[in-house]
Tab-separated table of N, CA and C in Angstrom:
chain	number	residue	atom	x	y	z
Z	1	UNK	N	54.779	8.794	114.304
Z	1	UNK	CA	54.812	7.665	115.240
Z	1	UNK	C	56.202	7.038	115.227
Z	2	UNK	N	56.819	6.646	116.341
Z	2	UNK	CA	57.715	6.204	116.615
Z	2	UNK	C	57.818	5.285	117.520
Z	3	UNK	N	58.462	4.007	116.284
Z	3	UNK	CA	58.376	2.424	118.024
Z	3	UNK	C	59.591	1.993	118.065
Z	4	UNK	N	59.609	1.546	119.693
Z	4	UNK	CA	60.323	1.222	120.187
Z	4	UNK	C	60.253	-0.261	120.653
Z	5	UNK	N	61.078	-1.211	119.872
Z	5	UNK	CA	60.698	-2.994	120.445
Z	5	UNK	C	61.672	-3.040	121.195
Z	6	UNK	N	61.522	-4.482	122.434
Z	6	UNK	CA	62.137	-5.046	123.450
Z	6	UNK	C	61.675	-6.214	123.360
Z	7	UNK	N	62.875	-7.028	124.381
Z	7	UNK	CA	62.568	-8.321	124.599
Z	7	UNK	C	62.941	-9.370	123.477
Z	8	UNK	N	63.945	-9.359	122.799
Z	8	UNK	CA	64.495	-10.074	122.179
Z	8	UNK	C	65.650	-10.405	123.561
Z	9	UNK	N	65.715	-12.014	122.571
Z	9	UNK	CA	66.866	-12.514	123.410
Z	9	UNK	C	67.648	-13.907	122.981
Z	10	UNK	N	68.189	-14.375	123.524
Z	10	UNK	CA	68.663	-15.878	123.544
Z	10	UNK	C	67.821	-16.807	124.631
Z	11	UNK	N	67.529	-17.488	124.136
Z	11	UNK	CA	66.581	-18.834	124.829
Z	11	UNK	C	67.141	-20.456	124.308
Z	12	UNK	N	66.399	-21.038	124.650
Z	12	UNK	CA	66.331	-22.817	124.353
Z	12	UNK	C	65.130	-22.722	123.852
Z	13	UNK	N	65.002	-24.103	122.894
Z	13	UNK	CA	63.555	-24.393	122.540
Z	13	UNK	C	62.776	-24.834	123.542
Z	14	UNK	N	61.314	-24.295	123.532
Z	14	UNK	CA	61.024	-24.535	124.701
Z	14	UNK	C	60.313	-23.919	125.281
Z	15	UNK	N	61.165	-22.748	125.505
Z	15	UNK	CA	61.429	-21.781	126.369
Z	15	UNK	C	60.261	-20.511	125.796
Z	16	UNK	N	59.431	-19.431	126.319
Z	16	UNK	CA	59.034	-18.314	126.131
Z	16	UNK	C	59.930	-17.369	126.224
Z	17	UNK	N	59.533	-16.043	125.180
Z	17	UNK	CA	59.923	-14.841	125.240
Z	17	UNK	C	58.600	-13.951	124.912
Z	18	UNK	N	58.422	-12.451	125.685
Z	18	UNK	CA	57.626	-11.393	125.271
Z	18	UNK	C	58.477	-10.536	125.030
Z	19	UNK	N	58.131	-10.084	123.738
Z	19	UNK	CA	58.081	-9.083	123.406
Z	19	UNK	C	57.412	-7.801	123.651
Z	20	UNK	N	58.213	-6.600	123.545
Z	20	UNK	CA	57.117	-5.438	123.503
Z	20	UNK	C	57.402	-4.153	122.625
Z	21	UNK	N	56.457	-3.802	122.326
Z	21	UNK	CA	56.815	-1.986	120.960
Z	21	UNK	C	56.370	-1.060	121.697
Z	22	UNK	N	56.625	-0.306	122.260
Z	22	UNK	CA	56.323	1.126	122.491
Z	22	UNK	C	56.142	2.009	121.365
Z	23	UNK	N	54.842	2.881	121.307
Z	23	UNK	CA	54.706	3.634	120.219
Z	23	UNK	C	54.557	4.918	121.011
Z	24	UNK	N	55.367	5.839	120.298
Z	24	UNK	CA	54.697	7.432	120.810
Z	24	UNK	C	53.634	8.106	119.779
Z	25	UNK	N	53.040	9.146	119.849
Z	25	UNK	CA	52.151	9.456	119.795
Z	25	UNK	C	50.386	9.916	120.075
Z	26	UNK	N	49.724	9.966	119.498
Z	26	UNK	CA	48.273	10.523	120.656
Z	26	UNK	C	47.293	9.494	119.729
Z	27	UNK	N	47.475	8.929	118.550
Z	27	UNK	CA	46.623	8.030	117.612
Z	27	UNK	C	46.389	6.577	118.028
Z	28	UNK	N	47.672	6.233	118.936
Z	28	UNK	CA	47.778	4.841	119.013
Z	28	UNK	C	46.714	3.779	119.101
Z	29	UNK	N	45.563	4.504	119.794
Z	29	UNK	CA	44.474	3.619	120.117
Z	29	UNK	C	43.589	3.388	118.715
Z	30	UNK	N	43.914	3.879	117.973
Z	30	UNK	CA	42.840	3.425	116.285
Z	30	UNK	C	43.551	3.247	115.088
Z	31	UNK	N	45.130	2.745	115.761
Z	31	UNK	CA	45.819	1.723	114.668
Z	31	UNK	C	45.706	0.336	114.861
Z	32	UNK	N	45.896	-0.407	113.515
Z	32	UNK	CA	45.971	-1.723	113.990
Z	32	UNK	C	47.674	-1.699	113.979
Z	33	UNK	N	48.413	-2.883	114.498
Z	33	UNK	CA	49.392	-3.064	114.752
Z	33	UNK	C	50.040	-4.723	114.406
Z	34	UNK	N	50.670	-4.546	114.819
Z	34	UNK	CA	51.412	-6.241	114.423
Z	34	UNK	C	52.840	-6.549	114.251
Z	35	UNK	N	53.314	-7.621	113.767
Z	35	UNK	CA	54.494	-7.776	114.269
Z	35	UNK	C	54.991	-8.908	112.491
Z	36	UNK	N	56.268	-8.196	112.031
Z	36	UNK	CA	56.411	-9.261	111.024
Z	36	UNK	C	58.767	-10.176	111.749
Z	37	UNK	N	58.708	-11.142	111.103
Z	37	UNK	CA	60.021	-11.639	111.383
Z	37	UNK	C	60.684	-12.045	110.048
Z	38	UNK	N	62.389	-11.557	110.336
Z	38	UNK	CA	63.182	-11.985	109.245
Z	38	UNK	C	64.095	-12.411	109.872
Z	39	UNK	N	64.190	-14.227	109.173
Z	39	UNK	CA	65.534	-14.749	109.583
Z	39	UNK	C	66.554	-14.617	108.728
Z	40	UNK	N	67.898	-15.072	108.532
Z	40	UNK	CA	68.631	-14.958	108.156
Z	40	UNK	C	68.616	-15.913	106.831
Z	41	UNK	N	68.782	-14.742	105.498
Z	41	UNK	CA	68.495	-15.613	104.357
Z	41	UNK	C	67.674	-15.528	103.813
Z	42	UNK	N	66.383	-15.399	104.943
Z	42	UNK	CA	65.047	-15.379	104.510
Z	42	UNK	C	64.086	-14.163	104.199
Z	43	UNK	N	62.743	-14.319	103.297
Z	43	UNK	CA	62.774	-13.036	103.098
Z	43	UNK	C	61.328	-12.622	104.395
Z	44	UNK	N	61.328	-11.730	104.570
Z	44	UNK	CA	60.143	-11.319	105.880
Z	44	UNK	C	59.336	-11.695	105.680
Z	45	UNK	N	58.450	-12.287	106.962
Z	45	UNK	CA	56.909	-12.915	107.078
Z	45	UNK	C	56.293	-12.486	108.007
Z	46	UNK	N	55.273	-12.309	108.019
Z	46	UNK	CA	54.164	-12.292	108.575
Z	46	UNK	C	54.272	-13.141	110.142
Z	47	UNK	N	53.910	-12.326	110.959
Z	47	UNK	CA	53.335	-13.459	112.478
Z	47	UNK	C	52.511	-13.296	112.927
Z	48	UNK	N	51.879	-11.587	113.247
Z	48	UNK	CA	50.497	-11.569	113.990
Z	48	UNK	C	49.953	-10.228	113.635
Z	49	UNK	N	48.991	-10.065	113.984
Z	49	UNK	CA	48.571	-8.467	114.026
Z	49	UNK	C	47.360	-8.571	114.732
Z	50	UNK	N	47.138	-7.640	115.190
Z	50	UNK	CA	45.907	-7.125	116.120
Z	50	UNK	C	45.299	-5.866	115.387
Z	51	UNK	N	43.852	-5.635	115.947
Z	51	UNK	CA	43.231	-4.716	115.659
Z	51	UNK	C	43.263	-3.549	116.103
Z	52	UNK	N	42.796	-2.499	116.248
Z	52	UNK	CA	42.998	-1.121	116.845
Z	52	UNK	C	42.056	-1.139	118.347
Z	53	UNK	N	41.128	-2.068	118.298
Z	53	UNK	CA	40.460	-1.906	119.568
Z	53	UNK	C	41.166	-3.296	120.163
Z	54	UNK	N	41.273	-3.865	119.192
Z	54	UNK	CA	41.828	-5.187	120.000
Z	54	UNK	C	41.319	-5.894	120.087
Z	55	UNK	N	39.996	-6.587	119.662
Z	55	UNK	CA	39.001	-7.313	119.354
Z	55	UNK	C	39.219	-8.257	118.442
Z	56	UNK	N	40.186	-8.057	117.719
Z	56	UNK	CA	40.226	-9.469	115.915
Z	56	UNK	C	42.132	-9.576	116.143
Z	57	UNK	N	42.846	-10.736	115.720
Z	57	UNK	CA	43.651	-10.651	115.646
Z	57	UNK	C	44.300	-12.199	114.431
Z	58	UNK	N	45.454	-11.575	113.811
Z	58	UNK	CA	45.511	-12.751	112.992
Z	58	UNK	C	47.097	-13.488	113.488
Z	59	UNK	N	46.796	-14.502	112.958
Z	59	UNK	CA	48.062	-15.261	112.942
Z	59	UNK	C	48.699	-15.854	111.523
Z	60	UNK	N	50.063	-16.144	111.512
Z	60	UNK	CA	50.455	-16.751	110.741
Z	60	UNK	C	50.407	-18.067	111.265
Z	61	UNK	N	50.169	-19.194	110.342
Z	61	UNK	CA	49.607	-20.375	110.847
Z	61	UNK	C	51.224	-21.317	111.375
Z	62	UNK	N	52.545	-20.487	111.458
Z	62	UNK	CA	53.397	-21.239	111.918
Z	62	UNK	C	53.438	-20.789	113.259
Z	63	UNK	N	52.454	-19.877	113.893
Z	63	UNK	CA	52.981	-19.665	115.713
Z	63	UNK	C	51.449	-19.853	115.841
Z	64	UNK	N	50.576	-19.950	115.197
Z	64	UNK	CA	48.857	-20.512	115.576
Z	64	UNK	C	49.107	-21.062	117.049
Z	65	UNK	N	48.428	-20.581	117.829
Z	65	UNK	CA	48.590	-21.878	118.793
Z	65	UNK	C	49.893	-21.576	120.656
Z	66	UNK	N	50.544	-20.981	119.298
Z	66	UNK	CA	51.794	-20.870	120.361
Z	66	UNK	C	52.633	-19.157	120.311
Z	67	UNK	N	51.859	-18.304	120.431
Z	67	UNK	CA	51.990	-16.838	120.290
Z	67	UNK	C	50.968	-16.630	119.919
Z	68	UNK	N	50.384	-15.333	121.172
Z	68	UNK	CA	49.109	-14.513	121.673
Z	68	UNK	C	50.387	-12.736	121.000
Z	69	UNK	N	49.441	-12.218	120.346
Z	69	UNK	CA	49.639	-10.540	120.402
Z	69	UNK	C	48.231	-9.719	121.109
Z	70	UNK	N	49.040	-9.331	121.643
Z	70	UNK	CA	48.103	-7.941	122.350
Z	70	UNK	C	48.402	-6.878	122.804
Z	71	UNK	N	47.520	-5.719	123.076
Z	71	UNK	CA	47.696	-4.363	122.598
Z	71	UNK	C	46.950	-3.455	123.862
Z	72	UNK	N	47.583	-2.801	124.507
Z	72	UNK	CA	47.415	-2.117	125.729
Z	72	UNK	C	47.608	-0.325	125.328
Z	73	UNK	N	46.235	0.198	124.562
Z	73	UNK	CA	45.752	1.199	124.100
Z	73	UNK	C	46.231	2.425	125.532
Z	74	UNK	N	46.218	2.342	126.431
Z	74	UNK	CA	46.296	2.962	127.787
Z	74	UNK	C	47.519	3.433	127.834
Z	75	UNK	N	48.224	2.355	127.478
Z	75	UNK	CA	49.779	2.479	127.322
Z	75	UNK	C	50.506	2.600	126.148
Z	76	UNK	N	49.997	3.084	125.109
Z	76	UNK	CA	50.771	2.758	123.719
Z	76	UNK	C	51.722	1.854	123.684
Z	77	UNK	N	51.510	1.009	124.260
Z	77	UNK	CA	52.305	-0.548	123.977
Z	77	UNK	C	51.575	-1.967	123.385
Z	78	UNK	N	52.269	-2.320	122.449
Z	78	UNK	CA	51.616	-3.736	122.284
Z	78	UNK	C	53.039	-4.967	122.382
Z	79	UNK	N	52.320	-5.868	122.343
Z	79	UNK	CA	53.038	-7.138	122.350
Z	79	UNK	C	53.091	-8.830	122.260
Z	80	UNK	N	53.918	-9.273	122.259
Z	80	UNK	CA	54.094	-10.441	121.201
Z	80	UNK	C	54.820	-11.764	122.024
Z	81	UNK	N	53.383	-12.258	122.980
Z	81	UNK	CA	53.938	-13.336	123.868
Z	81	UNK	C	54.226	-14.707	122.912
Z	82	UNK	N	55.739	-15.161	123.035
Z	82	UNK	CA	56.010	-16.465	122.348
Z	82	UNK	C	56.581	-17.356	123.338
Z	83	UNK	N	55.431	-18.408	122.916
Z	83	UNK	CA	55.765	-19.818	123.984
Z	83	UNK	C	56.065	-20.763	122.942
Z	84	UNK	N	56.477	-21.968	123.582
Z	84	UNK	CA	56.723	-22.934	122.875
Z	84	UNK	C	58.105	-22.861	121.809
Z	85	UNK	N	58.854	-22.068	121.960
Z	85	UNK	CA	59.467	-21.297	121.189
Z	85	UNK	C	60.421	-22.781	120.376
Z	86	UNK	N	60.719	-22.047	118.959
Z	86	UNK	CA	61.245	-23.298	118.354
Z	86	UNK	C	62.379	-22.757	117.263
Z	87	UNK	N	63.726	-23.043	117.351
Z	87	UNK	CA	64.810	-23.008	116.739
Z	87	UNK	C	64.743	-22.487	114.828
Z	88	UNK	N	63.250	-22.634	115.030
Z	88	UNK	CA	62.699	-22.077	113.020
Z	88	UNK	C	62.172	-20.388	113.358
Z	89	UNK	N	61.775	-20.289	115.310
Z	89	UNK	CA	61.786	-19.154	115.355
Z	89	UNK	C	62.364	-17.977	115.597
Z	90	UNK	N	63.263	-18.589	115.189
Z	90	UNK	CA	64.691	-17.680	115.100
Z	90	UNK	C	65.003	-16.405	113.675
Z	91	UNK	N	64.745	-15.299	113.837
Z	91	UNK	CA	64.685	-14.331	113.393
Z	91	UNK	C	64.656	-12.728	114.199
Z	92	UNK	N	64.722	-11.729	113.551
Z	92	UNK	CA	64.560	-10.408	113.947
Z	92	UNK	C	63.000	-10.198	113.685
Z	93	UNK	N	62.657	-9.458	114.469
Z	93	UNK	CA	61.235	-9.182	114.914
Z	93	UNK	C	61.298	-7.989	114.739
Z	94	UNK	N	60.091	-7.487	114.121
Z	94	UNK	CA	60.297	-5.665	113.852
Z	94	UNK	C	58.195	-5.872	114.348
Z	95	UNK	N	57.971	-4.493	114.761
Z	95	UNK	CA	56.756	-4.544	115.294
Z	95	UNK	C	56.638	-3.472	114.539
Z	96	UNK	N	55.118	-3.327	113.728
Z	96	UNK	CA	54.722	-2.135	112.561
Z	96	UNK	C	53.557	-1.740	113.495
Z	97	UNK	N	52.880	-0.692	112.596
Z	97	UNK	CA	51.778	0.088	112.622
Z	97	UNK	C	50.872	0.684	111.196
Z	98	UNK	N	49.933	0.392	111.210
Z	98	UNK	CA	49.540	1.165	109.838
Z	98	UNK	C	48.615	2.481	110.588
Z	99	UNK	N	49.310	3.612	109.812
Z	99	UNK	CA	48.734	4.301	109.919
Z	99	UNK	C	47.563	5.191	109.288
Z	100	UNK	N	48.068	4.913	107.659
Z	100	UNK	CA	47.138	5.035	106.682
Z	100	UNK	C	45.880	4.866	106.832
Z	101	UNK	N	45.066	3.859	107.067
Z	101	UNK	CA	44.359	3.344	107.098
Z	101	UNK	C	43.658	3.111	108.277
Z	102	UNK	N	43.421	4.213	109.192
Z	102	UNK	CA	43.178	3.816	110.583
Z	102	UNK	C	41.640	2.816	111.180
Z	103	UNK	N	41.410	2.433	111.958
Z	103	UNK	CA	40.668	1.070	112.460
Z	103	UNK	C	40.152	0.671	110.984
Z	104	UNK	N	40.754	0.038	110.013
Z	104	UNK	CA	40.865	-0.136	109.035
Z	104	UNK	C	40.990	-1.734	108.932
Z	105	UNK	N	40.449	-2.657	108.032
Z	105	UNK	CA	40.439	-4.103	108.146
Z	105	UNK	C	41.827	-4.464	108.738
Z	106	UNK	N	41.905	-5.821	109.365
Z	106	UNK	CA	43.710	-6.139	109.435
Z	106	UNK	C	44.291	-6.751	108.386
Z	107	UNK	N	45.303	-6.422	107.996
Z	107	UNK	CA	46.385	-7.330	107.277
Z	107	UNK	C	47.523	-8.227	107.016
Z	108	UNK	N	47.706	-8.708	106.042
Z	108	UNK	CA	49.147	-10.055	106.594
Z	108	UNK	C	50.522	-8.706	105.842
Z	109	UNK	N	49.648	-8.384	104.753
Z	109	UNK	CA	50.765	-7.293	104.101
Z	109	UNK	C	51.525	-6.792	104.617
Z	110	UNK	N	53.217	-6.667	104.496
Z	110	UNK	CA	53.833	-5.607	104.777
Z	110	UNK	C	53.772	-4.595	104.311
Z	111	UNK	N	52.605	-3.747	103.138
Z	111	UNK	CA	52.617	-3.084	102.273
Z	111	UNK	C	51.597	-2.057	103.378
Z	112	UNK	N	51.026	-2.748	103.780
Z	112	UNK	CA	49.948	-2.410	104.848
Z	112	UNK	C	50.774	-1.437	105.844
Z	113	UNK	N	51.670	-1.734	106.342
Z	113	UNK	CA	52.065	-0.991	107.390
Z	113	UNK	C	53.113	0.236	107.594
Z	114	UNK	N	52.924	1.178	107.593
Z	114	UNK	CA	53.884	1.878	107.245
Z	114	UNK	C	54.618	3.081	108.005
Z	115	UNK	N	54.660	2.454	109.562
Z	115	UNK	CA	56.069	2.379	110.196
Z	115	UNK	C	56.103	1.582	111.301
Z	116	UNK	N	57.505	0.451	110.949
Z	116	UNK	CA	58.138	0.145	111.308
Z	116	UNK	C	59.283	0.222	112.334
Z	117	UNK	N	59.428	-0.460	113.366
Z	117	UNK	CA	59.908	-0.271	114.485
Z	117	UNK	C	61.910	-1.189	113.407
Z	118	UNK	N	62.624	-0.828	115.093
Z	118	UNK	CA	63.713	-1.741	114.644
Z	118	UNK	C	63.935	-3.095	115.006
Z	119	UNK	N	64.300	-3.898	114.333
Z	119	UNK	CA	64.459	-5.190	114.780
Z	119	UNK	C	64.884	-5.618	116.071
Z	120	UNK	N	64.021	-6.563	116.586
Z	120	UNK	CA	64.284	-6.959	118.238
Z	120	UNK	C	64.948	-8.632	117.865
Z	121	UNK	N	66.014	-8.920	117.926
Z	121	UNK	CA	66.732	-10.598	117.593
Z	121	UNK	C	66.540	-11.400	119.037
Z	122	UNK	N	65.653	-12.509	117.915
Z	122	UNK	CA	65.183	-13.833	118.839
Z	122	UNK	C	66.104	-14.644	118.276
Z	123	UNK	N	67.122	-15.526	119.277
Z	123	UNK	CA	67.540	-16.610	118.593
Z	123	UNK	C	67.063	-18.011	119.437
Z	124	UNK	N	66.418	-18.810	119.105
Z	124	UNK	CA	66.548	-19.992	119.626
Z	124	UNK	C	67.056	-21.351	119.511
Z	125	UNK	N	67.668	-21.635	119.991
Z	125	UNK	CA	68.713	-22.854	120.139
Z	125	UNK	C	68.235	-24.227	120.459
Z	126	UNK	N	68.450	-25.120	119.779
Z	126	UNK	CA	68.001	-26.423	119.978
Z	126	UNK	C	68.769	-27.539	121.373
């Protein structure tokens, strides 16, 4: 499997950005997926993940509220709508997959996922 993220950018607070991962492959539809961010300094966290059908999805409780992930099985694409966007959400965005473990519980773990797309850079500006 191999992903491909988009939709990083420069914004204002405020402001929305989507994201998106393209995955190749023929499995895509019975991974779960998700999305972790590293800012500068900081060490990687957790933001969302979705399920393989797409039915359960988690959040990290700092975009609760204000970033929806979802996952378009049809298209081996998923993605990572952020509204409200806020100057703390400023980091590189890498979008994973676990494959190990297929329709398999979801997780916050990065241990969980094991491949990784390349970083898509959100910066937002106050």
């Amino acid at each position: 499997v191999q992903l491909q993220a988009s939709g990083g950018g420069l914004v204002q607070a405020g402001d929305s950005l989507r994201l998106s991962c393209a995955a190749s492959g023929d499995l895509f539809s019975s991974y779960n997926v998700g999305w972790f961010r590293q800012a500068p300094g900081k060490e990687r966290e957790f933001v969302a993940a979705i399920n393989w059908r797409g039915g359960r999805v988690l959040y990290a409780d700092s975009v609760k509220g204000r970033f929806r992930i979802s996952k378009d099985n049809a298209k081996n694409t998923f993605f990572l709508e952020m509204n409200s966007l806020r100057p703390d959400d400023t980091a590189d965005y890498y979008c994973v997959v676990e494959i190990r473990d297929r329709m398999g519980p979801l997780s916050m773990r990065s241990s969980t996922y094991d491949k990784w797309g390349q970083g898509t850079q959100v910066t937002v500006s106050s």
